[in-house]
CSV table of C-alpha atoms and ligand atoms in Angstrom, one decimal:
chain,number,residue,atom,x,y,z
T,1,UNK,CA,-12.2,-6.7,-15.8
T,2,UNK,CA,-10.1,-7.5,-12.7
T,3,UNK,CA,-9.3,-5.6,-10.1
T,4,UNK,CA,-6.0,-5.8,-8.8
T,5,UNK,CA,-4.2,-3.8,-5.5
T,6,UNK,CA,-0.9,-3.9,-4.8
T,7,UNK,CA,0.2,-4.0,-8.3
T,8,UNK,CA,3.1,-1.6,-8.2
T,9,UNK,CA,5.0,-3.8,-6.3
T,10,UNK,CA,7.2,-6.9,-6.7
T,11,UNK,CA,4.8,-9.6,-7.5
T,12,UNK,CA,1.7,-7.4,-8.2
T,13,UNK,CA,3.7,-5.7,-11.3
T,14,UNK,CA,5.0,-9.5,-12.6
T,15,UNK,CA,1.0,-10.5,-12.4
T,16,UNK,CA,-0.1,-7.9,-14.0
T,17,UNK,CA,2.6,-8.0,-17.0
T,18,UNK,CA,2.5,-11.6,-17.3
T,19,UNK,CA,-1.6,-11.7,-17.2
T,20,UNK,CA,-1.7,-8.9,-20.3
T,21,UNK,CA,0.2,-11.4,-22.2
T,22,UNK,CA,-2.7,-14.4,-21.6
T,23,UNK,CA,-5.8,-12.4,-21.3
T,24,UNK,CA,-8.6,-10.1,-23.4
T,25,UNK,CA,-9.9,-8.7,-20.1
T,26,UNK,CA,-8.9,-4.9,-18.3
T,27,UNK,CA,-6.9,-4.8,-15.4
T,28,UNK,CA,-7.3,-1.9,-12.9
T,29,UNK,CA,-4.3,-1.8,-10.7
T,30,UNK,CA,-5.0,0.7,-7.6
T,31,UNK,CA,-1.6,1.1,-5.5
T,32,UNK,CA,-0.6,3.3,-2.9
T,33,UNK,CA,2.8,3.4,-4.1
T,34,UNK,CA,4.6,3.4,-0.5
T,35,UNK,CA,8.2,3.1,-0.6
T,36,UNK,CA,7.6,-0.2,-2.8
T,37,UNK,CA,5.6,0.5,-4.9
T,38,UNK,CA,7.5,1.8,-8.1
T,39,UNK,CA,5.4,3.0,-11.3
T,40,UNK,CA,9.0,2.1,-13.2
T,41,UNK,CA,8.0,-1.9,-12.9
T,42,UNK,CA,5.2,-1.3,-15.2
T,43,UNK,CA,6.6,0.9,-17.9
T,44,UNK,CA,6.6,-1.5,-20.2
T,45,UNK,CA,2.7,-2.1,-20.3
T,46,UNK,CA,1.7,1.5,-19.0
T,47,UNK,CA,0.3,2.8,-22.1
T,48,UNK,CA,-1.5,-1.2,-22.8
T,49,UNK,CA,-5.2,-0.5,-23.8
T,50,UNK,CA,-6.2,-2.9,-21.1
T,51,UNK,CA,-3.9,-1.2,-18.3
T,52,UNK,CA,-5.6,1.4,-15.6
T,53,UNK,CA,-3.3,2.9,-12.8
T,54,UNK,CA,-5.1,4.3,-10.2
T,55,UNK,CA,-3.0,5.5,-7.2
T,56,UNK,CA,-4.8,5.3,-3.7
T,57,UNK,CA,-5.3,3.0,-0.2
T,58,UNK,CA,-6.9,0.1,0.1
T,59,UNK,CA,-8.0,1.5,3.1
T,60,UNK,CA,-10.0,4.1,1.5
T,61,UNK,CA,-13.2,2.7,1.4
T,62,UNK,CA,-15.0,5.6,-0.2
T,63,UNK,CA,-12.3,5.5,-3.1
T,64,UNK,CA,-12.3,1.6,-3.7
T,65,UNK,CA,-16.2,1.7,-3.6
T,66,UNK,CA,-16.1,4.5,-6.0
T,67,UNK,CA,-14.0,2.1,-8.2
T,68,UNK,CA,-15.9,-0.9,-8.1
T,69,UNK,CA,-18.9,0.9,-9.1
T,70,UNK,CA,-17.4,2.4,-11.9
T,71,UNK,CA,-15.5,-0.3,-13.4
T,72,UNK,CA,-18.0,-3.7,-12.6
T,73,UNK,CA,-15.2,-5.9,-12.1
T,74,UNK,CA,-15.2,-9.8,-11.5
T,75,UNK,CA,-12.6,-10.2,-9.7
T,76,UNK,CA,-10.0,-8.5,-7.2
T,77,UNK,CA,-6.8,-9.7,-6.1
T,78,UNK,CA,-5.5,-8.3,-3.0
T,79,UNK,CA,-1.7,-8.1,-3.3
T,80,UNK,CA,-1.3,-4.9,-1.4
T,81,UNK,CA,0.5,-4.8,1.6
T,82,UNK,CA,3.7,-4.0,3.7
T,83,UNK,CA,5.7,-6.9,3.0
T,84,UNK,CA,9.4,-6.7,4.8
T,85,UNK,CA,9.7,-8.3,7.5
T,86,UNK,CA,12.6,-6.5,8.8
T,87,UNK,CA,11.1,-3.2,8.7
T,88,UNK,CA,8.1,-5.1,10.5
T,89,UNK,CA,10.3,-5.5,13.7
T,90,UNK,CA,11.6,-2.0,13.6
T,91,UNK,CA,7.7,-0.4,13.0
T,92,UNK,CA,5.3,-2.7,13.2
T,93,UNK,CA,2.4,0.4,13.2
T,94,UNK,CA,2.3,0.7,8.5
T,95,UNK,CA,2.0,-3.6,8.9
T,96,UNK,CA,-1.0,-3.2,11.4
T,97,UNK,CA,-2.4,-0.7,9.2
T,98,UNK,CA,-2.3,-1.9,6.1
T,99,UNK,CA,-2.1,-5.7,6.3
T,100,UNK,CA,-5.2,-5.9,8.6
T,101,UNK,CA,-7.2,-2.4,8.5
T,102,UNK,CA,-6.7,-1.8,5.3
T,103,UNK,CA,-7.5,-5.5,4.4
T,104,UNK,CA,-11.0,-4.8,6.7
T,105,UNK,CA,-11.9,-1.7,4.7
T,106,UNK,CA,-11.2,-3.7,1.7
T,107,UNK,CA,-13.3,-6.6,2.5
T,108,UNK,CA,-16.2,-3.9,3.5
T,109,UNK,CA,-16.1,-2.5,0.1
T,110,UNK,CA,-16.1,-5.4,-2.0
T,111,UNK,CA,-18.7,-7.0,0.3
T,112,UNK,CA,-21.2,-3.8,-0.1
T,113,UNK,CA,-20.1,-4.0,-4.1
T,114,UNK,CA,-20.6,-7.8,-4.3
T,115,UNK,CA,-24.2,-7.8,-2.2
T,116,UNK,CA,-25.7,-5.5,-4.9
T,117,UNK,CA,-24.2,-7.6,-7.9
T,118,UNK,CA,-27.1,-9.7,-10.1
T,119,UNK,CA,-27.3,-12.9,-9.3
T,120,UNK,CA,-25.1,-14.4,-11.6
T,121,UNK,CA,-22.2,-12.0,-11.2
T,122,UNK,CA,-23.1,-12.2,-7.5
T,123,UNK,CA,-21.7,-16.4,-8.0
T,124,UNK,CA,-19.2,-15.6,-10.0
T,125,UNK,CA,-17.6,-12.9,-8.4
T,126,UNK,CA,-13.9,-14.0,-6.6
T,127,UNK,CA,-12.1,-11.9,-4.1
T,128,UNK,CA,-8.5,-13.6,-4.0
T,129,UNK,CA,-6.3,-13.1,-1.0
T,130,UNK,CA,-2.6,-13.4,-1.3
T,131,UNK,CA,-0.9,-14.2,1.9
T,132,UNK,CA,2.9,-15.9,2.9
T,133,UNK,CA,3.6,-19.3,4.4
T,134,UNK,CA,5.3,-16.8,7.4
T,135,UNK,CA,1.9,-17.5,8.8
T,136,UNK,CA,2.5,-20.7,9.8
T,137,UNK,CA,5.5,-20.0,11.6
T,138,UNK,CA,8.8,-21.9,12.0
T,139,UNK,CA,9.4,-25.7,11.2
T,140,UNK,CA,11.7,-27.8,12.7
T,141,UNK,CA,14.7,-29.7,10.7
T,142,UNK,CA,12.6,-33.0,10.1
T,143,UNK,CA,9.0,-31.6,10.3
T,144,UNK,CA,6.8,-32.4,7.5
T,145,UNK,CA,6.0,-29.4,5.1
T,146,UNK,CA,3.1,-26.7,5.9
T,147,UNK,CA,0.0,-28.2,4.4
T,148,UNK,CA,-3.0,-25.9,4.8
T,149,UNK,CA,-4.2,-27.7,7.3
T,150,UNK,CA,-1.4,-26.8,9.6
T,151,UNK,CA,-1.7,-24.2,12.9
T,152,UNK,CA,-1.4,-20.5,12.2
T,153,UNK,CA,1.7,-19.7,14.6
T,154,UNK,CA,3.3,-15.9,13.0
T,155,UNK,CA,6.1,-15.2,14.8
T,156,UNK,CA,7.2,-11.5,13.4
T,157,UNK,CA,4.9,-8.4,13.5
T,158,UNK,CA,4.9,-8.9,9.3
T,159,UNK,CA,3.4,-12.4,9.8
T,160,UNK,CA,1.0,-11.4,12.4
T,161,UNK,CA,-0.1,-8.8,10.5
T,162,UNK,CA,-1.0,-11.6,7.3
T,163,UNK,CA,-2.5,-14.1,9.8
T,164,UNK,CA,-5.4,-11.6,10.7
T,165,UNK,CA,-5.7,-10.5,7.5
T,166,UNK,CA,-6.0,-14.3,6.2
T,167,UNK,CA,-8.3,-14.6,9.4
T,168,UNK,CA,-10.8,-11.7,7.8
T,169,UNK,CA,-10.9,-13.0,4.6
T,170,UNK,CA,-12.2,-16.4,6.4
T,171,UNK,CA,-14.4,-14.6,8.5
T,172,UNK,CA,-16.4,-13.0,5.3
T,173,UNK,CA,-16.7,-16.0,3.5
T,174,UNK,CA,-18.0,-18.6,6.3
T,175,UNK,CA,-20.3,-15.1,7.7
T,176,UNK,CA,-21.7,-13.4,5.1
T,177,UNK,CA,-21.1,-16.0,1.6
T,178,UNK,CA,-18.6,-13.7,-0.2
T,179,UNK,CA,-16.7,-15.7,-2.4
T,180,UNK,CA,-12.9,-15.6,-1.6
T,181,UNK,CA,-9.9,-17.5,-2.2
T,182,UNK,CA,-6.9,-17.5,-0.2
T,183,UNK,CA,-3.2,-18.1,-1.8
T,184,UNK,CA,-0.3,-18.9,1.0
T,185,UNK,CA,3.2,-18.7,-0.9
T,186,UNK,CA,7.0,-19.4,0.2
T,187,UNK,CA,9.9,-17.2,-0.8
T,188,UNK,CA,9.4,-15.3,-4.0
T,189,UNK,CA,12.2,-13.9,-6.6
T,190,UNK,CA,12.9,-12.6,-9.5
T,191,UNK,CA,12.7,-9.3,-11.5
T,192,UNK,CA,11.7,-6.4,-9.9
T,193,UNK,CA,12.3,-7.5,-6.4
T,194,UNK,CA,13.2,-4.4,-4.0
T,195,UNK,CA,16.6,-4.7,-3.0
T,196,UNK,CA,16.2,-4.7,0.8
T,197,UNK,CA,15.0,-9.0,0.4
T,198,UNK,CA,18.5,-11.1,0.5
T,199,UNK,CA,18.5,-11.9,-3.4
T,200,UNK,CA,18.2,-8.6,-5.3
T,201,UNK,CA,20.1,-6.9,-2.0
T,202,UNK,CA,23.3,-9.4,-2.6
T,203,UNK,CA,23.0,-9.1,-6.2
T,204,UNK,CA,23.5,-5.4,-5.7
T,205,UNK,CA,25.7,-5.6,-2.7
T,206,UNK,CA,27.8,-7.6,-4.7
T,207,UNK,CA,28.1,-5.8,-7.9
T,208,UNK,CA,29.0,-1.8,-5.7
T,209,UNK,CA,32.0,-3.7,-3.8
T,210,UNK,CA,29.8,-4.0,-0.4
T,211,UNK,CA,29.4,-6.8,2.0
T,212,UNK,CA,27.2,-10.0,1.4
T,213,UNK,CA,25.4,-9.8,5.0
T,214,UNK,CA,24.1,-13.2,6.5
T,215,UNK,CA,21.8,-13.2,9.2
T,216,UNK,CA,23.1,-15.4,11.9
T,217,UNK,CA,24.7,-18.7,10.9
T,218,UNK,CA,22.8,-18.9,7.9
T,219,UNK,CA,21.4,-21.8,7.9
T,220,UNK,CA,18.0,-20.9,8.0
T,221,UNK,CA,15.8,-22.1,5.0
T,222,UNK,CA,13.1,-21.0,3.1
T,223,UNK,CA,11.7,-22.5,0.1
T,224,UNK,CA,12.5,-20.6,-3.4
T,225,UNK,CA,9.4,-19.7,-5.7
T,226,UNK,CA,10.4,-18.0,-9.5
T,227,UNK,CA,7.8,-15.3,-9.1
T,228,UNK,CA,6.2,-16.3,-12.7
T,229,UNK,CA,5.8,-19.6,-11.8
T,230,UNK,CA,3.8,-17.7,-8.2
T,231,UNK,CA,1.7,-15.0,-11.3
T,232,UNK,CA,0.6,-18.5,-12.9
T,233,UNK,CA,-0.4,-20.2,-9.7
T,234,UNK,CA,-2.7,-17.4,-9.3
T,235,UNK,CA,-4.4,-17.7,-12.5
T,236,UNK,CA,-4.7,-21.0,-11.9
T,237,UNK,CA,-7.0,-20.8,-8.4
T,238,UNK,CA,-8.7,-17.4,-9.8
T,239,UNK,CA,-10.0,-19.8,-12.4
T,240,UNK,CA,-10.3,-23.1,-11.3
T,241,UNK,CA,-10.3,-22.7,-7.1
T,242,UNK,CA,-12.9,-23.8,-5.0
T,243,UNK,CA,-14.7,-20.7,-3.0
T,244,UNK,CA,-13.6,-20.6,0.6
T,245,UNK,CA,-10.5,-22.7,-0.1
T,246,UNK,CA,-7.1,-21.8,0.9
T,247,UNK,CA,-4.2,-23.3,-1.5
T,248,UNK,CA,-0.2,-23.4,-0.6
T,249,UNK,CA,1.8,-22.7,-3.3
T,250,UNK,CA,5.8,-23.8,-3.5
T,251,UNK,CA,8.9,-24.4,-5.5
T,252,UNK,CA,10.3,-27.5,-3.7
T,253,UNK,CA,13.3,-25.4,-3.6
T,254,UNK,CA,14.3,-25.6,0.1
T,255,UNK,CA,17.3,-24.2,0.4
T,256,UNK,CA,19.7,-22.2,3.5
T,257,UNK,CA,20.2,-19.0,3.1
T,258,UNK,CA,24.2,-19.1,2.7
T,259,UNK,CA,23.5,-21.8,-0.2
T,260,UNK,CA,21.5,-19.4,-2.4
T,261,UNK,CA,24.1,-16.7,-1.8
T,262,UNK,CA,26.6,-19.6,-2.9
T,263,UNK,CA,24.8,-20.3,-5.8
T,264,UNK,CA,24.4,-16.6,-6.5
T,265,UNK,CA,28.0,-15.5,-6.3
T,266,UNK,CA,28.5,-18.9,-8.4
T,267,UNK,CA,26.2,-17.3,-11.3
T,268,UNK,CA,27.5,-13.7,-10.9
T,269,UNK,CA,31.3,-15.1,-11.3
T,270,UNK,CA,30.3,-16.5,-14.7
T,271,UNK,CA,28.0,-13.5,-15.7
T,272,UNK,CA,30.0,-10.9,-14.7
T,273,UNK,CA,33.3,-12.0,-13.2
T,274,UNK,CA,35.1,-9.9,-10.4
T,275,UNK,CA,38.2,-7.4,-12.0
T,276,UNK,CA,40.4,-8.9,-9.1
T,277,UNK,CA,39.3,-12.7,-10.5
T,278,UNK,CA,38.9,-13.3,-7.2
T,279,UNK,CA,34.9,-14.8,-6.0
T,280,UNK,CA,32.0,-12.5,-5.0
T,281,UNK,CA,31.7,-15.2,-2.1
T,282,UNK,CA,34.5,-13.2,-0.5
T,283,UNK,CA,32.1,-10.4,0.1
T,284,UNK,CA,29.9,-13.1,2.3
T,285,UNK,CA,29.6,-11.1,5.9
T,286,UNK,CA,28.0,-13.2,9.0
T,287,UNK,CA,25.7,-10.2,11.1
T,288,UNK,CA,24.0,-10.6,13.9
T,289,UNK,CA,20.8,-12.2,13.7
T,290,UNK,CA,17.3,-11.2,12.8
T,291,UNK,CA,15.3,-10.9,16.5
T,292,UNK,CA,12.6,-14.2,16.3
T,293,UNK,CA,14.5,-15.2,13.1
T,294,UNK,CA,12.0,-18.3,12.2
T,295,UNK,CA,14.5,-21.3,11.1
T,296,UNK,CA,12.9,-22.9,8.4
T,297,UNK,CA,9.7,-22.8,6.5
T,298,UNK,CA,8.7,-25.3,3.6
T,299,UNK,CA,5.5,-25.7,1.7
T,300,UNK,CA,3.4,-29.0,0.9
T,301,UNK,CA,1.8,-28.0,-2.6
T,302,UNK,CA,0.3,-31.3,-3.4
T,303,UNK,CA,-3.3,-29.5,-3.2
T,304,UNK,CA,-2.6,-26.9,-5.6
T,305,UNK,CA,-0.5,-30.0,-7.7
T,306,UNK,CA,-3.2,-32.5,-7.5
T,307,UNK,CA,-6.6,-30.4,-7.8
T,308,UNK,CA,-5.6,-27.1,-9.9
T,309,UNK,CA,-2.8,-28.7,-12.4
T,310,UNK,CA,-0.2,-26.2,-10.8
T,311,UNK,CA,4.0,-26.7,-11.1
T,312,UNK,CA,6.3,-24.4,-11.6
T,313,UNK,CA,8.2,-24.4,-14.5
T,314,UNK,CA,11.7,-23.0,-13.8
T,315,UNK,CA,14.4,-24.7,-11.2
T,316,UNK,CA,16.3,-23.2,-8.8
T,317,UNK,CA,19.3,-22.9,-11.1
T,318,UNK,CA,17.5,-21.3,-13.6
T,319,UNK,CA,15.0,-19.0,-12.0
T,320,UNK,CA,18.2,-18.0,-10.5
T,321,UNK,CA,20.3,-17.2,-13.6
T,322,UNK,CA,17.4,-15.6,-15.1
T,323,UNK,CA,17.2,-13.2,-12.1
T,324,UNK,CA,20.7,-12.7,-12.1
T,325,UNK,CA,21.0,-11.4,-15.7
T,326,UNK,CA,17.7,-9.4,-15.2
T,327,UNK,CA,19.6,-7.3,-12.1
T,328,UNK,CA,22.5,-7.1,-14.6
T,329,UNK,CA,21.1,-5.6,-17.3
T,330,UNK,CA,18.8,-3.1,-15.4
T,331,UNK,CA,21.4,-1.2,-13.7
T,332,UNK,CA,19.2,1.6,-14.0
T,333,UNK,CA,16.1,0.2,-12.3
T,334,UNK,CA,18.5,-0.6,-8.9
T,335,UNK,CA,20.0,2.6,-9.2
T,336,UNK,CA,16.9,4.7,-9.4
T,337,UNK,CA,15.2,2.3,-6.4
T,338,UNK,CA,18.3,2.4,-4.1
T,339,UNK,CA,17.6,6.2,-3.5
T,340,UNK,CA,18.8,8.7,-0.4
T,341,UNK,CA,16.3,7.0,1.5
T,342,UNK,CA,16.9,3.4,0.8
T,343,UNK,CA,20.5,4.0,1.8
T,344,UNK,CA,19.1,5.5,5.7
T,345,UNK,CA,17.2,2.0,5.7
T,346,UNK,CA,20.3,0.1,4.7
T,347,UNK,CA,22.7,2.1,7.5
T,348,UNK,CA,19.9,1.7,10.3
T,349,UNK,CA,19.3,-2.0,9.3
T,350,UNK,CA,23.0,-2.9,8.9
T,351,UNK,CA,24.9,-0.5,10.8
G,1,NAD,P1,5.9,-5.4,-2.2
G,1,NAD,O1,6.3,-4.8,-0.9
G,1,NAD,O2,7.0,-5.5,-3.3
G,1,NAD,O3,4.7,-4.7,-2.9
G,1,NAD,C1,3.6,-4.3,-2.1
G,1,NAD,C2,2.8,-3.3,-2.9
G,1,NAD,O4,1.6,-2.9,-2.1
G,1,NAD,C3,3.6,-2.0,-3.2
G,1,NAD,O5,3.4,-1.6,-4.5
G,1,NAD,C4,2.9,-0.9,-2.3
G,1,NAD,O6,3.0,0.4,-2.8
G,1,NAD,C5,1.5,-1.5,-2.2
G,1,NAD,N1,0.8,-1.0,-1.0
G,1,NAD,C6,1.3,-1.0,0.3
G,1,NAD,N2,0.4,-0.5,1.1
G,1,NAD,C7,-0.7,-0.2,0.4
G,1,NAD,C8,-2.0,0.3,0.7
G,1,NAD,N3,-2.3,0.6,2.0
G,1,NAD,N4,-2.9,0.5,-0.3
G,1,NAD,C9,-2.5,0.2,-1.6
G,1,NAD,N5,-1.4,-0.3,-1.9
G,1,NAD,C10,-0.4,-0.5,-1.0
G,1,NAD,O7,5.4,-6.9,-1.9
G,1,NAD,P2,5.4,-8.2,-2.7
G,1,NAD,O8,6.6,-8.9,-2.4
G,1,NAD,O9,5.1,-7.9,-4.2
G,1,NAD,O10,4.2,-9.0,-2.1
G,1,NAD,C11,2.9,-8.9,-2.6
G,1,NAD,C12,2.0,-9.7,-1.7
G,1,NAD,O11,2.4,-11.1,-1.7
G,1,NAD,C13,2.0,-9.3,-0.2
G,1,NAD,O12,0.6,-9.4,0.2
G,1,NAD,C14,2.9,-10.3,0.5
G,1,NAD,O13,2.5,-10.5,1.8
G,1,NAD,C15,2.6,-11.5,-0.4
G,1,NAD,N6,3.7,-12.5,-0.4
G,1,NAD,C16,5.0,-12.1,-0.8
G,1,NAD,C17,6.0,-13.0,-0.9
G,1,NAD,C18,7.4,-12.6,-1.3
G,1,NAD,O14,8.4,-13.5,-1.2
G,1,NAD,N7,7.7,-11.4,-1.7
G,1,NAD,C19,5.8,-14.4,-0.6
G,1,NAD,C20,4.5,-14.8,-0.3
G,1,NAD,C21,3.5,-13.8,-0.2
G,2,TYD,P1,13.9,-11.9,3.2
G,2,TYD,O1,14.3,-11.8,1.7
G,2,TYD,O2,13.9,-10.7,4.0
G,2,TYD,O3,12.5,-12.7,3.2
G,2,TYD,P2,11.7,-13.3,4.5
G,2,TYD,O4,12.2,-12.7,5.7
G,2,TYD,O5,10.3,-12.9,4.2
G,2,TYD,O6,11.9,-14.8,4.4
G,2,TYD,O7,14.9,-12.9,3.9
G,2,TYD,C1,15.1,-14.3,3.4
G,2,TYD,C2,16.0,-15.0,4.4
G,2,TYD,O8,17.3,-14.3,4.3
G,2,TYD,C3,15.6,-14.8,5.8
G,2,TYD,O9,15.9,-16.0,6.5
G,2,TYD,C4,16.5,-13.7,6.4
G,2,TYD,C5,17.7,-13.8,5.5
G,2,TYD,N1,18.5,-12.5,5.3
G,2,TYD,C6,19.8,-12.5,5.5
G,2,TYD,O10,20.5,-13.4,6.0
G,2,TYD,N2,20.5,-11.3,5.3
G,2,TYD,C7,19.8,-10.2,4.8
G,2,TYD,O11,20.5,-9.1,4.6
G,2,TYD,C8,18.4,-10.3,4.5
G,2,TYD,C9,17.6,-9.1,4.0
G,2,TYD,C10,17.8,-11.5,4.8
């Protein structure tokens, strides 16, 4: 079985539904369910024979050590942790806890768990970290691509947070042998996503009548990762990574941020055209910046490319029109998410 954290969540929820589909194995999924973590994302596999929910912390040491004991697995993958990071800058204290205490308790678990192991389990046991290419920092216009060679320089309290985490993970495998893996991924979409992240937020902006709000002048860029194309990546350096590496994983999908909401209002005219006939790029609002707001990132995934057989399968365009009609037609999920206090983040955030 595989142990998995973080699994309510936006990405953790897409692994764990796209891995049922591929695999024979059990899949324990402990989650704190903070304000992002939604038991709704799994519905449709929650009663699957190889599904296990287990709500808890990762920080909980006694609980997780509990759990390994009990369930033997061969592998964890650490997706849990606070992952916005606007809400970093206005309380950087949940970030500190979880992203690097609770990633230390973790590691002090699975370490104790892993050390008692036979030997063969002991080798083929994988602890695999997934962490953000924030940690790198910003890039200039003409810079080359992070590789994962490149200097860890986190410039929010969110990417902080993932460096030292990213740092511990290192620290256990070159001190005491565990056997980890470390994932460093660009921008993420798709289904599922909380809508406080500028895609699923301007979908649903967008569709209620309310204002498409651009930080600054908008030409900052990130680079755009379909969130299955991200789940398969995974499988692909649970299986076939080398222990102790770290791999980048990217969509080549640079991109500002005011062309992706271009491109999204584009989609959401044809999908489901304004009464008025007029374009949802009329809602498009320039606000005032994000504080440290890093300019652009962009990942070099020739490792993951050349040595693990990784690409992503959708474009831009599609991954994009695919998300598009998945926020359409689950009205419901938005609705249920965007709850009383959603709406005092979006008024403090915004205001
Ligand atoms: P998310 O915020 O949607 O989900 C995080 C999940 O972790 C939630 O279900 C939450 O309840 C759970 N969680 C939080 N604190 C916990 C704790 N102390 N113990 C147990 N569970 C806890 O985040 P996401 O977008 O799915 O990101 C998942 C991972 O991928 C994070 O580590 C993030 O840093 C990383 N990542 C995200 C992106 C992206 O674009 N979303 C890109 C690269 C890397
Ligand atoms: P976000 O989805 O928060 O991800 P991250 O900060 O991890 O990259 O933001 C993506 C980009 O969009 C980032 O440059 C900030 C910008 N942004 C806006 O312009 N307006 C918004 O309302 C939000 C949430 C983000």
């Amino acid at each position: 079985m595989i142990f998995v954290t973080g699994g309510a969540g936006f990405i953790g929820s897409n692994f764990i539904t796209d891995w049922l589909q591929h695999s024979q194995e059990l899949v324990l999924n402990l989650d704190k369910l903070s304000y992002a973590g939604n038991l709704e994302n799994l519905k449709p596999i929650s009663d699957h024979p190889q599904y296990i929910f287990q709500q808890g912390d990762i920080a909980d040491e006694k609980l997780i050590t509990e759990l390994l004991v009990k369930y033997q697995p061969r592998a964890m993958i650490n997706f849990a942790a606070e992952s916005h990071v606007d809400r970093s800058i206005h309380g950087p204290d949940d970030f500190i806890q979880t992203n690097i205490v609770g990633t230390f308790r973790l590691l002090e678990s699975v370490r104790d768990y892993w050390n008692q192991l036979p030997s063969e389990q002991r080798q083929n046991f994988r602890f695999l970290h997934i962490s953000t290419d924030e940690v790198y920092g910003s890039l200039e216009k003409n810079a080359p691509a992070f590789k994962e060679t490149h200097q860890y320089q986190p410039n929010s309290p969110y990417s902080a947070s993932k460096a030292s985490s990213d740092h511990l993970v290192r620290a256990y495998y070159h001190t005491y042998g565990l056997p980890v893996l470390t994932t460093n991924c660009s921008n993420n979409y798709g289904p599922y996503q909380f809508p406080e992240k500028l895609i699923p937020l301007c979908i649903h902006n967008a569709i209620s009548n309310q204002p498409l709000p651009i930080y600054g002048d908008g030409q900052q860029i990130r680079d755009w990762l379909y969130v299955i194309d991200h789940c398969q990546a995974i499988v692909n350096v649970l299986e076939k990574g080398q222990v102790g590496e770290v791999y980048n994983i990217g969509g080549c999908n640079e991109k500002a941020n005011i062309e992706v909401v271009n491109t999204l209002c584009q989609i959401l005219d044809q999908q489901q055209p304004r009464t008025d006939g007029k374009s949802y790029a009329d809602q498009i609002t320039y606000v005032k910046d994000r504080p440290g707001h890093d300019r652009r990132y962009a990942i070099d995934a020739s490792k993951i490319q050349q040595q693990l057989a990784w690409r992503p399968k959708e474009t831009f365009e599609s991954g994009m029109a695919k998300t598009v009609t998945w926020y359409l037609s689950h009205f419901d999920w938005v609705n249920n998410v965007t709850t009383g206090v959603y709406r005092q983040w979006v008024e403090q955030q915004y205001s």
